Short mmCIF file of C-alpha atoms in Angstrom, two decimals:
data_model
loop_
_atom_site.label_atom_id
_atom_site.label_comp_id
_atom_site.label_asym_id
_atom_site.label_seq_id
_atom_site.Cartn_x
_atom_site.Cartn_y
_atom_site.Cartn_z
CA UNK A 1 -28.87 3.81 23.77
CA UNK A 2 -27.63 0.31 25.64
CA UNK A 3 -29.74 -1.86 23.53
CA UNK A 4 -28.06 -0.52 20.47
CA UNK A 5 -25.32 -2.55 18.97
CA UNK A 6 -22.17 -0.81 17.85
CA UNK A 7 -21.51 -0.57 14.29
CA UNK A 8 -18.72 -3.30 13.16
CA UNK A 9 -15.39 -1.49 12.61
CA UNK A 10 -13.20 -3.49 10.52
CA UNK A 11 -10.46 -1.95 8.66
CA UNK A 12 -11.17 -1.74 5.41
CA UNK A 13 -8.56 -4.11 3.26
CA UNK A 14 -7.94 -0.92 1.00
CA UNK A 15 -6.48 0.73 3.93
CA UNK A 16 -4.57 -2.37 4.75
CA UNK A 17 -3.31 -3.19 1.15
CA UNK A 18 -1.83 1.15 0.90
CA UNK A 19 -0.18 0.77 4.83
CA UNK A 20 1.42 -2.24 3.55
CA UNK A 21 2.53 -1.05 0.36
CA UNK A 22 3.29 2.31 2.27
CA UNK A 23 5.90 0.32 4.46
CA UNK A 24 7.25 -1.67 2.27
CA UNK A 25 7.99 0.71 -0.41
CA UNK A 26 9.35 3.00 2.27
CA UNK A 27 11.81 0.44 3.30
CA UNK A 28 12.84 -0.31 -0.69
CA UNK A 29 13.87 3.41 -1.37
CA UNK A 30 15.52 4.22 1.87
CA UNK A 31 17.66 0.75 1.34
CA UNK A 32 18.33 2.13 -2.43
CA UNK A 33 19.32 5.45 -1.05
CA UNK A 34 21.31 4.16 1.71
CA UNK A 35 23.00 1.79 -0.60
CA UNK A 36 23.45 3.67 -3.61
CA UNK A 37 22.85 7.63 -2.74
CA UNK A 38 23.61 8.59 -6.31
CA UNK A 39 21.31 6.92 -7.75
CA UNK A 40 18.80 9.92 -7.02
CA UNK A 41 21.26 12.50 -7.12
CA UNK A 42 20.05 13.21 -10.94
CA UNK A 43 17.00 14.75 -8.70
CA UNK A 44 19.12 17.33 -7.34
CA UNK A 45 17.20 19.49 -4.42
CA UNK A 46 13.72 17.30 -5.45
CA UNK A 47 14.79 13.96 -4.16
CA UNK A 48 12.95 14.00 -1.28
CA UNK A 49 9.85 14.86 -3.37
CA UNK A 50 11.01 11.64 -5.30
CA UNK A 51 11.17 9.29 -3.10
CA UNK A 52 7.88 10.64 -1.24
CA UNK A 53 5.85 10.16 -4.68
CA UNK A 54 7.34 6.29 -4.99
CA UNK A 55 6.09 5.79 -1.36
CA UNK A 56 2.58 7.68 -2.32
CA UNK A 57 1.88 6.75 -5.86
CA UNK A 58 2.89 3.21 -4.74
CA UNK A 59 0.26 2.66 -1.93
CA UNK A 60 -2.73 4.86 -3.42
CA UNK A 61 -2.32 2.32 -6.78
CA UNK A 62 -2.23 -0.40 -4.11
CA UNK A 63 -4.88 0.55 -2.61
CA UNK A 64 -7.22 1.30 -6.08
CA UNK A 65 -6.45 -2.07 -7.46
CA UNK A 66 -7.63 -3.71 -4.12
CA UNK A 67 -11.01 -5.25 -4.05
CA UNK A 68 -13.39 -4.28 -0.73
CA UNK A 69 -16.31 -6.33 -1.19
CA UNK A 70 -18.23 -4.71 2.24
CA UNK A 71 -17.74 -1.15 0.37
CA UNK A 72 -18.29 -2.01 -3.55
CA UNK A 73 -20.80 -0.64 -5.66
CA UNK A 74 -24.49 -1.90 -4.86
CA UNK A 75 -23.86 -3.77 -1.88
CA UNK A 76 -25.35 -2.23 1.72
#
């Protein structure tokens, strides 16, 4: 097993692009809720949910729009 190299482990600039995004869009609604708390009150008992689908929706879109060319279609 010594002579074998170990496989490259790069993170993948998908997962990059959605932790970003993640982070960033965390960051936006907690400042919007912090700063205006009304402004999801019109959510009632599912704000939470709310502002956990921005943060999710947000960084899986992200992460689909981002191009990966080591992981695309046809390449090995």
């Amino acid at each position: 097993m010594p002579d074998q190299a170990a496989p490259e482990t790069t993170i993948s600039p998908k997962v990059i692009a959605q932790a970003v995004t993640g982070v960033a869009l965390t960051a936006l609604v907690a400042g919007i809720a912090a700063v205006t708390p009304d402004h999801f009150a019109s959510l009632g008992i599912w704000g939470p949910i709310g502002y956990a689908a921005i943060v999710s929706i947000g960084g899986s879109i992200a992460g689909y729009i981002k191009r990966d060319p080591l992981r695309g279609t046809g390449t090995s």
